[in-house]
Every structure is written in structure tokens, then in C-alpha cells.
């Protein structure tokens, strides 16, 4: 640390006064007394969502009934929301569609990658990738019976991508440590070996600038309920680069991906373009909520969002250094904000009860096995003073050892 005087809460509050994103906070409904560091797991509720969902249920469903598919364009939800998401992740309109879950979309696109390289037998991923991403790849390999999942440490990735690889599957920002991959250079490396690459944007889409087409990415998937604020279980999205779209025979060939769903043909004929990636009927109630969340992000300058998120992360780590010195915390995330996504991760031997004690005081982050305290940074509705207050509460819990109380020791199903 430098020899500068330590920051005060007033210093930090003055940053909020000049923050150009500050007004976005009013677009969300946040409970009083809560400091919310879990928008990377479940985004906050947009103020407009309850009315939009009410109108959809009571007016569109209740009054207009089945006519709404045409009248209120329910049938266009996947494409319309997909085009909005495309603008957040460096894709073109027509390259992204909102549908299904991240896990299901992973299956579709890993299968697509394997199809595009029929002579190759290897899928590469990282051991530390999000479990569902690994489980889906395992399921696909089991189904084809001929593919091998090559799982390596982060440091061995480049070497693991050789001329046997059909597809590389990576998460842009590591869910545990917040480490950010260099999308452009890994994509280039995969292509140099003739492989395709799939990026999971669950922890980067809507959180930082993503430039899929600049990087030359082949495929991507991402989550609707984290940084996109689409609500619990919101539909996910998927991206297929335009050059590949018509070469993929969808493995989940449902009627919504048919060229003419209402022709009720006997045989599957895939729709042209991204639409063939649809499977069944869109989840209309959930799409309406997702659209509200995504629309807010389309009005925010993502470069400013990134800048504020980096500054918040740096502040968080600086305050931990200044105020929690000797209390057993170490950084699990990169200290260099260029190498870090939109979260701060800390390690402590007692992370689980510490997070329970924080949540009991209204400071909501989450615990990730085995020992990580995770704090998501969502610049549209978090203030710099929230970071101050969060770290002050953490310091108090560690100093008083309040986390040792018995009620904080029981592990719940969802952590
Ligand atoms: C959140 C997340 C998922 C979630 O997948 P679901 O199908 O929505 O449960 C998948 N992958 C990553 C990297 C995630 O962060």
C-alpha cells in the first residue's frame, strides 16, 4: 500500500455524486437496509417489471388470450430479445436468440461444434469451468460415444488446443475467481488449430464490453437472470456466428426451429438463420420480464459500466487491505482490474459462516465452495458507499467473530 491517508466514507460518497451512472439505481426496486452484492447470481428487480408482468398476465393473456401470439407478437419474443442482447455482446441482429436455459443452449452449441468438425474427437475445457458446462459436455460425449472431454488447468489451455480438437468451451469470466480470459487471443489460437470455440458469457454479458464478432467467436451462450436482470430462471440466450448458421442441423429439432412451424409437416426442415436454434414454445411470462431487464442495459454505456465496476473492485480490495488486515482474508480474484470480471472474490477458512453472518446484517453476497466469499459488482444499482458499508460490516464480523454463532454454521441447499 502507498503511504497515503486511508480513505473515509465521505471520500467514497463524493464519488457517487459525480457518477454518471447513478440515476440508473432508480430504475430498480431494492429493499431498504440491503447492500446487494449478488447481482451476478440473481440480478435485482427492475422497477418496471411488476407492471409489465401484470399487463402481460391480465391484459394480454387474460383478455386477448391466444390472439396475443400475433396481436402482441409473443411469437417474436426470442428474436426481439435476442437482437437486444446482440447489441450488448458485440454481435449483429440475427445472430442471437433468447431461449431455454444456459445449460440447454450449451448442449445445442457443443453439438453444433462437434458436427462442424466431424473428423475430430476432442472437446477442450477447463477443470474449473462452471459445473453445468462440464456436465453437459460429459453428457454429449456419452451420447456420441466417440468424443473425449479434455479437461485442463487454465495455464495448460493453449497447449491442450491441438489439431484433434473440434470445439473449445470456456467461460469468459470464471464464476469463482472472477478471472477474465482474453477472448480474442484464445479464439485466434483455437482457429489456428482448426477448432471452433464457444464462450459462456454468463458472468460477462451485460457486465463488461464483450466483442464476439471482433474476436471472431463461433458460438456463445449466456444467462438471463444474472447481469441482465431478467428474474429468477429467466430465459438464456445463444449466439451463432452468421457464417455457421445454415450449416448446423439442430440436435434438439423442435417445431419452433422448423422453417414453417404451423405447416405441421411430418419432417423437420430447419428454419434459415438463428431461428433453427429454437426448440419449443417460448416461456412468454419470463420473456416479458427479461425484455425489461435487457432494455435497461441497452441504454447504459457499457464502457462506463466497466469503468465503474473496475473502480468498485479496486476500492473493495483497497478497503479490505486497509481495514481487514490480519483478519485471515486473501484475494482469490486478480488484483489487476483488467484481468478481473465484475466481482471480488476473497478466501477465508470460515467463508461459509462469514457469508451467513453478512447476509444476516443485510450485506448479501454468496459463498462458493470450497472457501470463497463472492461479491458481485453491478454498477447500475450499486454505489461506492455500498462497497464501503459492505467492507465495514465484513470487518466488524471478523473482529467480533460473530460468524462463530451456531445459527451461521448450517449449510443450506442453495449457497
Ligand atoms: C449461471 C451459469 C450457468 C447456469 O446455467 P442454467 O442452465 O441457467 O442453470 C451456466 N454456466 C455458467 C458459467 C454460469 O455462470
Coordinates of C-alpha atoms and ligand atoms in Angstrom, one line a residue:
X1 CA 0.0 0.0 0.0
X2 CA 1.1 3.6 -0.5
X3 CA 1.6 5.9 2.4
X4 CA -1.5 7.9 1.5
X5 CA -4.0 8.6 4.2
X6 CA -6.7 6.0 4.4
X7 CA -10.0 6.7 2.6
X8 CA -13.0 7.9 4.5
X9 CA -16.7 7.2 3.9
X10 CA -17.1 10.8 2.9
X11 CA -14.4 10.5 0.2
X12 CA -16.2 7.5 -1.2
X13 CA -19.6 9.2 -1.1
X14 CA -18.3 12.0 -3.2
X15 CA -17.5 9.6 -6.0
X16 CA -21.2 8.7 -6.1
X17 CA -22.1 12.4 -6.5
X18 CA -20.1 12.6 -9.8
X19 CA -21.0 9.1 -11.1
X20 CA -22.7 9.4 -14.5
X21 CA -24.5 6.0 -14.0
X22 CA -26.0 7.0 -10.6
X23 CA -29.5 7.6 -12.0
X24 CA -29.9 4.0 -13.1
X25 CA -30.3 3.0 -9.5
X26 CA -33.8 4.5 -9.5
X27 CA -34.8 2.0 -12.2
X28 CA -34.5 -0.8 -9.7
X29 CA -36.5 -1.8 -6.6
X30 CA -34.1 -2.6 -3.8
X31 CA -35.2 -3.3 -0.2
X32 CA -34.2 -0.8 2.4
X33 CA -31.2 -1.8 4.6
X34 CA -29.8 -4.2 2.0
X35 CA -26.4 -3.9 0.3
X36 CA -26.7 -6.3 -2.7
X37 CA -23.5 -7.9 -3.9
X38 CA -25.3 -10.8 -5.6
X39 CA -26.4 -9.4 -8.9
X40 CA -24.0 -11.8 -10.6
X41 CA -26.2 -14.7 -9.3
X42 CA -29.7 -13.1 -9.4
X43 CA -30.0 -9.6 -10.8
X44 CA -32.1 -7.0 -8.9
X45 CA -35.8 -6.3 -9.8
X46 CA -36.3 -3.6 -12.4
X47 CA -39.0 -1.1 -11.2
X48 CA -41.0 -1.6 -14.5
X49 CA -41.0 -5.4 -14.3
X50 CA -44.0 -5.9 -12.0
X51 CA -46.3 -3.7 -14.1
X52 CA -45.1 -5.4 -17.3
X53 CA -45.7 -8.8 -16.0
X54 CA -49.1 -7.8 -14.6
X55 CA -50.1 -6.4 -18.0
X56 CA -48.9 -9.5 -19.8
X57 CA -50.9 -11.7 -17.4
X58 CA -54.1 -9.8 -17.0
X59 CA -54.4 -7.9 -20.3
X60 CA -52.6 -10.0 -22.9
X61 CA -53.2 -13.5 -21.5
X62 CA -56.4 -12.7 -19.6
X63 CA -58.2 -10.6 -22.2
X64 CA -56.7 -11.3 -25.6
X65 CA -56.0 -15.0 -24.9
X66 CA -54.5 -16.9 -27.8
X67 CA -54.8 -14.0 -30.1
X68 CA -51.8 -12.5 -28.3
X69 CA -49.4 -14.7 -30.2
X70 CA -50.0 -12.5 -33.2
X71 CA -51.5 -9.3 -31.7
X72 CA -48.9 -8.8 -29.0
X73 CA -46.2 -10.5 -31.0
X74 CA -45.4 -13.2 -28.4
X75 CA -44.1 -15.3 -31.2
X76 CA -41.3 -12.7 -31.8
X77 CA -40.0 -12.6 -28.2
X78 CA -37.0 -14.9 -28.8
X79 CA -35.8 -12.9 -31.8
X80 CA -36.6 -9.4 -30.4
X81 CA -34.9 -10.0 -27.1
X82 CA -32.1 -11.8 -28.9
X83 CA -31.4 -8.7 -31.1
X84 CA -31.3 -6.5 -28.0
X85 CA -28.8 -8.9 -26.3
X86 CA -26.8 -8.9 -29.5
X87 CA -26.1 -5.2 -29.1
X88 CA -24.6 -5.9 -25.6
X89 CA -22.2 -8.6 -26.7
X90 CA -20.7 -7.4 -30.0
X91 CA -23.0 -9.4 -32.3
X92 CA -25.2 -8.5 -35.2
X93 CA -29.0 -8.6 -35.2
X94 CA -30.0 -12.1 -36.2
X95 CA -27.0 -13.8 -34.5
X96 CA -28.6 -14.1 -31.1
X97 CA -31.8 -15.7 -29.8
X98 CA -33.3 -15.8 -26.4
X99 CA -34.4 -19.3 -25.5
X100 CA -34.3 -22.2 -23.0
X101 CA -31.6 -22.3 -20.3
X102 CA -27.8 -21.8 -20.5
X103 CA -27.3 -25.5 -19.9
X104 CA -29.7 -26.5 -22.8
X105 CA -28.1 -23.9 -25.1
X106 CA -24.7 -25.3 -24.2
X107 CA -25.8 -28.7 -25.3
X108 CA -27.2 -27.4 -28.6
X109 CA -24.0 -25.5 -29.5
X110 CA -21.4 -28.0 -28.3
X111 CA -23.3 -30.5 -30.6
X112 CA -23.1 -27.9 -33.4
X113 CA -19.3 -27.5 -32.9
X114 CA -18.8 -31.3 -33.0
X115 CA -20.9 -31.5 -36.1
X116 CA -18.9 -28.8 -37.9
X117 CA -15.7 -30.9 -37.3
X118 CA -16.8 -34.4 -38.0
X119 CA -13.3 -35.8 -38.3
X120 CA -12.3 -34.6 -34.8
X121 CA -13.0 -36.2 -31.5
X122 CA -11.9 -33.8 -28.7
X123 CA -13.8 -31.2 -26.7
X124 CA -11.5 -29.0 -24.6
X125 CA -12.5 -27.2 -21.4
X126 CA -11.1 -26.1 -18.1
X127 CA -11.3 -28.1 -14.9
X128 CA -12.5 -25.1 -13.1
X129 CA -15.3 -24.3 -15.6
X130 CA -18.8 -24.0 -14.2
X131 CA -20.0 -27.5 -13.4
X132 CA -23.0 -27.4 -15.7
X133 CA -20.8 -26.6 -18.6
X134 CA -18.7 -29.6 -17.9
X135 CA -21.6 -31.9 -17.1
X136 CA -23.3 -31.0 -20.4
X137 CA -20.1 -31.8 -22.3
X138 CA -19.9 -35.1 -20.5
X139 CA -23.4 -35.9 -21.4
X140 CA -22.8 -35.1 -25.1
X141 CA -19.6 -37.2 -25.2
X142 CA -21.5 -40.1 -23.6
X143 CA -24.2 -39.8 -26.2
X144 CA -22.0 -39.8 -29.3
X145 CA -19.8 -42.4 -27.7
X146 CA -16.8 -41.2 -29.7
X147 CA -15.9 -37.9 -28.1
X148 CA -13.4 -37.2 -25.4
X149 CA -13.6 -34.3 -23.0
X150 CA -10.1 -33.0 -22.4
X151 CA -10.1 -31.0 -19.1
X152 CA -7.0 -29.0 -18.2
X153 CA -5.9 -26.3 -15.9
X154 CA -6.1 -22.7 -17.0
X155 CA -2.4 -22.5 -17.6
X156 CA -2.4 -25.5 -19.9
X157 CA -5.2 -24.4 -22.2
X158 CA -3.1 -23.2 -25.1
X159 CA -1.1 -26.4 -25.2
X160 CA -4.3 -28.5 -24.9
X161 CA -5.8 -27.0 -28.1
X162 CA -4.3 -29.0 -30.9
X163 CA -5.4 -30.3 -34.3
X164 CA -7.6 -33.1 -32.8
X165 CA -9.9 -30.5 -31.2
X166 CA -13.4 -30.0 -32.6
X167 CA -14.5 -27.4 -30.1
X168 CA -13.2 -25.4 -27.1
X169 CA -15.7 -24.5 -24.4
X170 CA -14.8 -21.7 -22.0
X171 CA -16.5 -19.3 -19.6
X172 CA -15.3 -15.8 -20.3
X173 CA -15.2 -14.8 -16.6
X174 CA -14.5 -17.6 -14.0
X175 CA -17.5 -17.8 -11.7
X176 CA -15.4 -18.5 -8.6
X177 CA -12.3 -16.3 -9.0
X178 CA -13.5 -13.7 -11.4
X179 CA -10.5 -14.2 -13.8
X180 CA -11.2 -12.9 -17.2
X181 CA -10.0 -14.8 -20.3
X182 CA -8.5 -13.0 -23.3
X183 CA -11.3 -13.9 -25.8
X184 CA -9.6 -12.6 -28.9
X185 CA -6.3 -14.4 -28.4
X186 CA -7.8 -17.7 -27.3
X187 CA -10.3 -17.6 -30.2
X188 CA -7.4 -16.9 -32.6
X189 CA -5.4 -19.8 -31.1
X190 CA -8.4 -22.2 -31.5
X191 CA -8.9 -21.2 -35.1
X192 CA -5.2 -21.6 -35.8
X193 CA -5.6 -25.3 -34.9
X194 CA -8.8 -25.6 -36.9
X195 CA -11.1 -25.8 -33.9
X196 CA -14.2 -23.9 -33.1
X197 CA -14.8 -22.1 -29.8
X198 CA -17.8 -21.5 -27.6
X199 CA -17.8 -18.7 -25.0
X200 CA -20.1 -18.8 -22.0
X201 CA -20.9 -15.2 -21.2
X202 CA -22.9 -15.8 -18.0
X203 CA -20.6 -13.6 -16.0
X204 CA -19.6 -11.1 -18.7
X205 CA -22.7 -10.3 -20.9
X206 CA -24.1 -7.1 -19.5
X207 CA -21.2 -6.7 -17.1
X208 CA -18.4 -5.6 -19.4
X209 CA -17.8 -5.0 -23.1
X210 CA -17.9 -8.3 -25.0
X211 CA -16.9 -8.2 -28.6
X212 CA -17.8 -11.6 -30.1
X213 CA -17.5 -10.7 -33.8
X214 CA -14.3 -8.7 -33.3
X215 CA -12.8 -11.7 -31.7
X216 CA -14.2 -14.0 -34.5
X217 CA -16.0 -16.2 -32.0
X218 CA -18.1 -19.1 -33.4
X219 CA -20.6 -19.7 -30.6
X220 CA -21.7 -18.2 -27.3
X221 CA -24.3 -18.8 -24.6
X222 CA -25.3 -16.7 -21.6
X223 CA -27.6 -16.3 -18.7
X224 CA -30.7 -14.0 -18.4
X225 CA -31.1 -13.8 -14.7
X226 CA -27.6 -12.5 -13.7
X227 CA -26.4 -9.3 -15.1
X228 CA -29.4 -9.0 -17.5
X229 CA -31.8 -8.7 -14.5
X230 CA -34.4 -11.0 -16.2
X231 CA -35.7 -12.5 -13.0
X232 CA -35.2 -16.0 -11.4
X233 CA -35.0 -18.7 -14.1
X234 CA -35.1 -16.1 -16.9
X235 CA -34.6 -17.5 -20.4
X236 CA -31.0 -17.7 -21.5
X237 CA -29.5 -16.7 -24.9
X238 CA -27.3 -18.2 -27.5
X239 CA -25.1 -16.8 -30.3
X240 CA -24.1 -18.4 -33.6
X241 CA -21.8 -16.5 -36.0
X242 CA -23.7 -15.8 -39.2
X243 CA -21.2 -17.9 -41.2
X244 CA -22.1 -21.1 -39.4
X245 CA -25.9 -20.7 -39.0
X246 CA -27.1 -22.6 -42.0
X247 CA -24.5 -25.4 -41.6
X248 CA -25.9 -26.6 -38.3
X249 CA -28.5 -29.4 -38.1
X250 CA -30.0 -28.7 -34.6
X251 CA -29.9 -31.7 -32.3
X252 CA -32.9 -30.5 -30.4
X253 CA -35.0 -30.2 -33.6
X254 CA -38.3 -29.0 -32.1
X255 CA -41.1 -27.4 -34.0
X256 CA -40.2 -23.8 -33.2
X257 CA -37.0 -24.3 -35.1
X258 CA -38.8 -25.6 -38.1
X259 CA -39.0 -23.5 -41.3
X260 CA -42.8 -23.4 -41.0
X261 CA -44.0 -24.5 -37.6
X262 CA -47.6 -24.1 -38.5
X263 CA -47.4 -26.2 -41.6
X264 CA -47.3 -29.2 -39.3
X265 CA -45.1 -31.1 -41.7
X266 CA -44.0 -34.7 -40.9
X267 CA -40.3 -34.0 -41.4
X268 CA -38.1 -31.5 -39.8
X269 CA -36.8 -28.8 -42.1
X270 CA -34.7 -26.2 -40.2
X271 CA -35.6 -22.6 -40.4
X272 CA -32.9 -20.4 -42.0
X273 CA -30.5 -18.5 -39.7
X274 CA -30.6 -18.3 -35.9
X275 CA -34.3 -19.4 -35.6
X276 CA -33.4 -23.0 -36.2
X277 CA -31.8 -22.9 -32.7
X278 CA -35.2 -22.6 -31.1
X279 CA -36.8 -25.8 -29.8
X280 CA -40.2 -25.5 -28.1
X281 CA -42.6 -22.7 -27.2
X282 CA -41.0 -19.7 -25.6
X283 CA -41.6 -19.0 -22.0
X284 CA -43.7 -15.9 -22.6
X285 CA -44.1 -14.6 -19.0
X286 CA -40.4 -15.0 -18.4
X287 CA -39.5 -13.3 -21.7
X288 CA -41.5 -10.2 -20.8
X289 CA -39.5 -9.8 -17.6
X290 CA -36.2 -10.5 -19.4
X291 CA -37.0 -7.9 -22.0
X292 CA -37.4 -5.2 -19.3
X293 CA -34.1 -6.0 -17.8
X294 CA -32.2 -6.1 -21.1
X295 CA -33.8 -2.9 -22.3
X296 CA -32.2 -1.0 -19.3
X297 CA -28.8 -2.3 -20.2
X298 CA -29.2 -1.2 -23.9
X299 CA -29.4 2.4 -22.6
X300 CA -26.3 2.2 -20.4
X301 CA -22.9 2.9 -21.9
X302 CA -21.1 -0.4 -21.3
X303 CA -17.7 1.2 -21.3
X304 CA -18.8 3.4 -18.4
X305 CA -20.3 0.3 -16.7
X306 CA -16.9 -1.4 -17.0
X307 CA -15.0 1.6 -15.7
X308 CA -17.2 1.9 -12.6
X309 CA -17.1 -1.8 -12.0
X310 CA -13.3 -1.8 -12.1
X311 CA -13.1 1.1 -9.8
X312 CA -15.5 -0.5 -7.4
X313 CA -13.5 -3.7 -7.4
X314 CA -10.2 -1.8 -6.8
X315 CA -11.9 0.1 -3.9
X316 CA -13.2 -3.1 -2.4
X317 CA -9.8 -4.7 -2.4
X318 CA -8.1 -1.5 -1.1
X319 CA -10.6 -1.3 1.8
X320 CA -10.1 -4.9 2.7
X321 CA -6.3 -4.3 2.8
X322 CA -6.7 -1.2 4.9
X323 CA -9.4 -2.3 7.3
X324 CA -9.2 -6.1 7.5
X325 CA -5.5 -6.6 7.7
X326 CA -4.6 -9.6 9.8
X327 CA -8.1 -11.0 9.8
X328 CA -7.5 -14.0 7.6
X329 CA -8.7 -12.8 4.2
X330 CA -6.8 -13.2 1.0
X331 CA -7.8 -12.2 -2.5
X332 CA -9.0 -15.0 -4.7
X333 CA -9.6 -12.7 -7.7
X334 CA -6.9 -10.8 -9.7
X335 CA -5.8 -7.5 -8.2
X336 CA -5.3 -6.1 -11.7
X337 CA -8.8 -4.9 -12.7
X338 CA -8.0 -5.5 -16.4
X339 CA -7.7 -9.2 -15.6
X340 CA -10.8 -9.3 -13.4
X341 CA -14.5 -9.6 -14.3
X342 CA -17.2 -7.7 -12.3
X343 CA -16.7 -9.4 -8.9
X344 CA -14.4 -9.5 -5.9
X345 CA -13.6 -13.0 -4.5
X346 CA -11.9 -13.5 -1.2
X347 CA -10.8 -16.6 0.6
X348 CA -11.1 -17.3 4.3
X349 CA -11.1 -20.7 6.2
X350 CA -14.5 -19.8 7.6
X351 CA -16.1 -18.4 4.5
X352 CA -19.4 -20.1 4.8
X353 CA -20.4 -18.8 8.3
X354 CA -18.9 -15.4 7.5
X355 CA -21.2 -15.1 4.5
X356 CA -24.2 -16.2 6.6
X357 CA -23.4 -13.5 9.1
X358 CA -23.0 -10.9 6.4
X359 CA -26.4 -11.8 4.9
X360 CA -28.0 -11.6 8.4
X361 CA -26.8 -8.0 8.5
X362 CA -28.2 -7.2 5.0
X363 CA -24.9 -7.5 3.1
X364 CA -25.8 -10.1 0.5
X365 CA -23.1 -11.9 -1.4
X366 CA -22.6 -15.6 -1.8
X367 CA -20.3 -18.5 -0.8
X368 CA -18.7 -20.7 -3.4
X369 CA -17.2 -24.0 -2.4
X370 CA -14.7 -24.6 -1.0
X371 CA -13.7 -21.3 0.6
X372 CA -14.7 -18.3 -1.5
X373 CA -16.7 -15.2 -0.4
X374 CA -18.0 -13.8 -3.6
X375 CA -19.2 -10.2 -4.1
X376 CA -20.8 -9.3 -7.5
X377 CA -20.5 -5.7 -8.6
X378 CA -23.4 -4.3 -10.6
X379 CA -22.7 -0.7 -11.4
X380 CA -26.2 0.2 -12.5
X381 CA -27.6 -0.2 -8.9
X382 CA -24.6 -0.3 -6.6
X383 CA -23.0 2.8 -5.2
X384 CA -19.4 3.3 -4.0
X385 CA -20.7 3.8 -0.4
X386 CA -22.3 0.3 -0.7
X387 CA -18.8 -1.0 -1.1
X388 CA -17.7 1.0 1.9
X389 CA -20.6 -0.3 4.0
X390 CA -20.1 -3.9 2.9
X391 CA -16.4 -3.9 3.9
X392 CA -17.2 -2.2 7.2
X393 CA -19.7 -4.9 8.0
X394 CA -17.2 -7.6 7.0
X395 CA -14.5 -6.1 9.3
X396 CA -17.0 -6.0 12.2
X397 CA -18.0 -9.7 11.7
X398 CA -14.3 -10.8 11.6
X399 CA -13.2 -8.7 14.6
X400 CA -16.1 -9.7 16.8
X401 CA -16.1 -13.3 15.5
X402 CA -19.8 -13.0 15.2
X403 CA -19.7 -15.6 12.4
X404 CA -19.0 -18.3 15.1
X405 CA -22.6 -18.2 16.3
X406 CA -24.3 -21.6 15.8
X407 CA -27.1 -20.3 13.5
X408 CA -24.5 -19.4 10.9
X409 CA -23.0 -22.9 10.7
X410 CA -25.7 -24.9 9.0
X411 CA -25.3 -25.3 5.2
X412 CA -28.4 -24.7 3.2
X413 CA -29.1 -26.3 -0.1
X414 CA -28.6 -23.2 -2.1
X415 CA -25.4 -21.3 -1.2
Ligands
LIG1 C1 -25.1 -19.3 -14.0 C2 -24.3 -20.1 -15.0 C3 -24.9 -21.2 -15.7 C4 -26.4 -21.5 -15.3 O1 -27.0 -22.4 -16.2 P1 -28.5 -22.7 -16.1 O2 -28.8 -23.6 -17.1 O3 -29.2 -21.4 -16.2 O4 -28.8 -23.2 -14.7 C5 -24.2 -21.9 -16.6 N1 -22.9 -21.6 -16.8 C6 -22.3 -20.6 -16.2 C7 -20.9 -20.3 -16.5 C8 -23.0 -19.9 -15.2 O5 -22.4 -18.9 -14.6

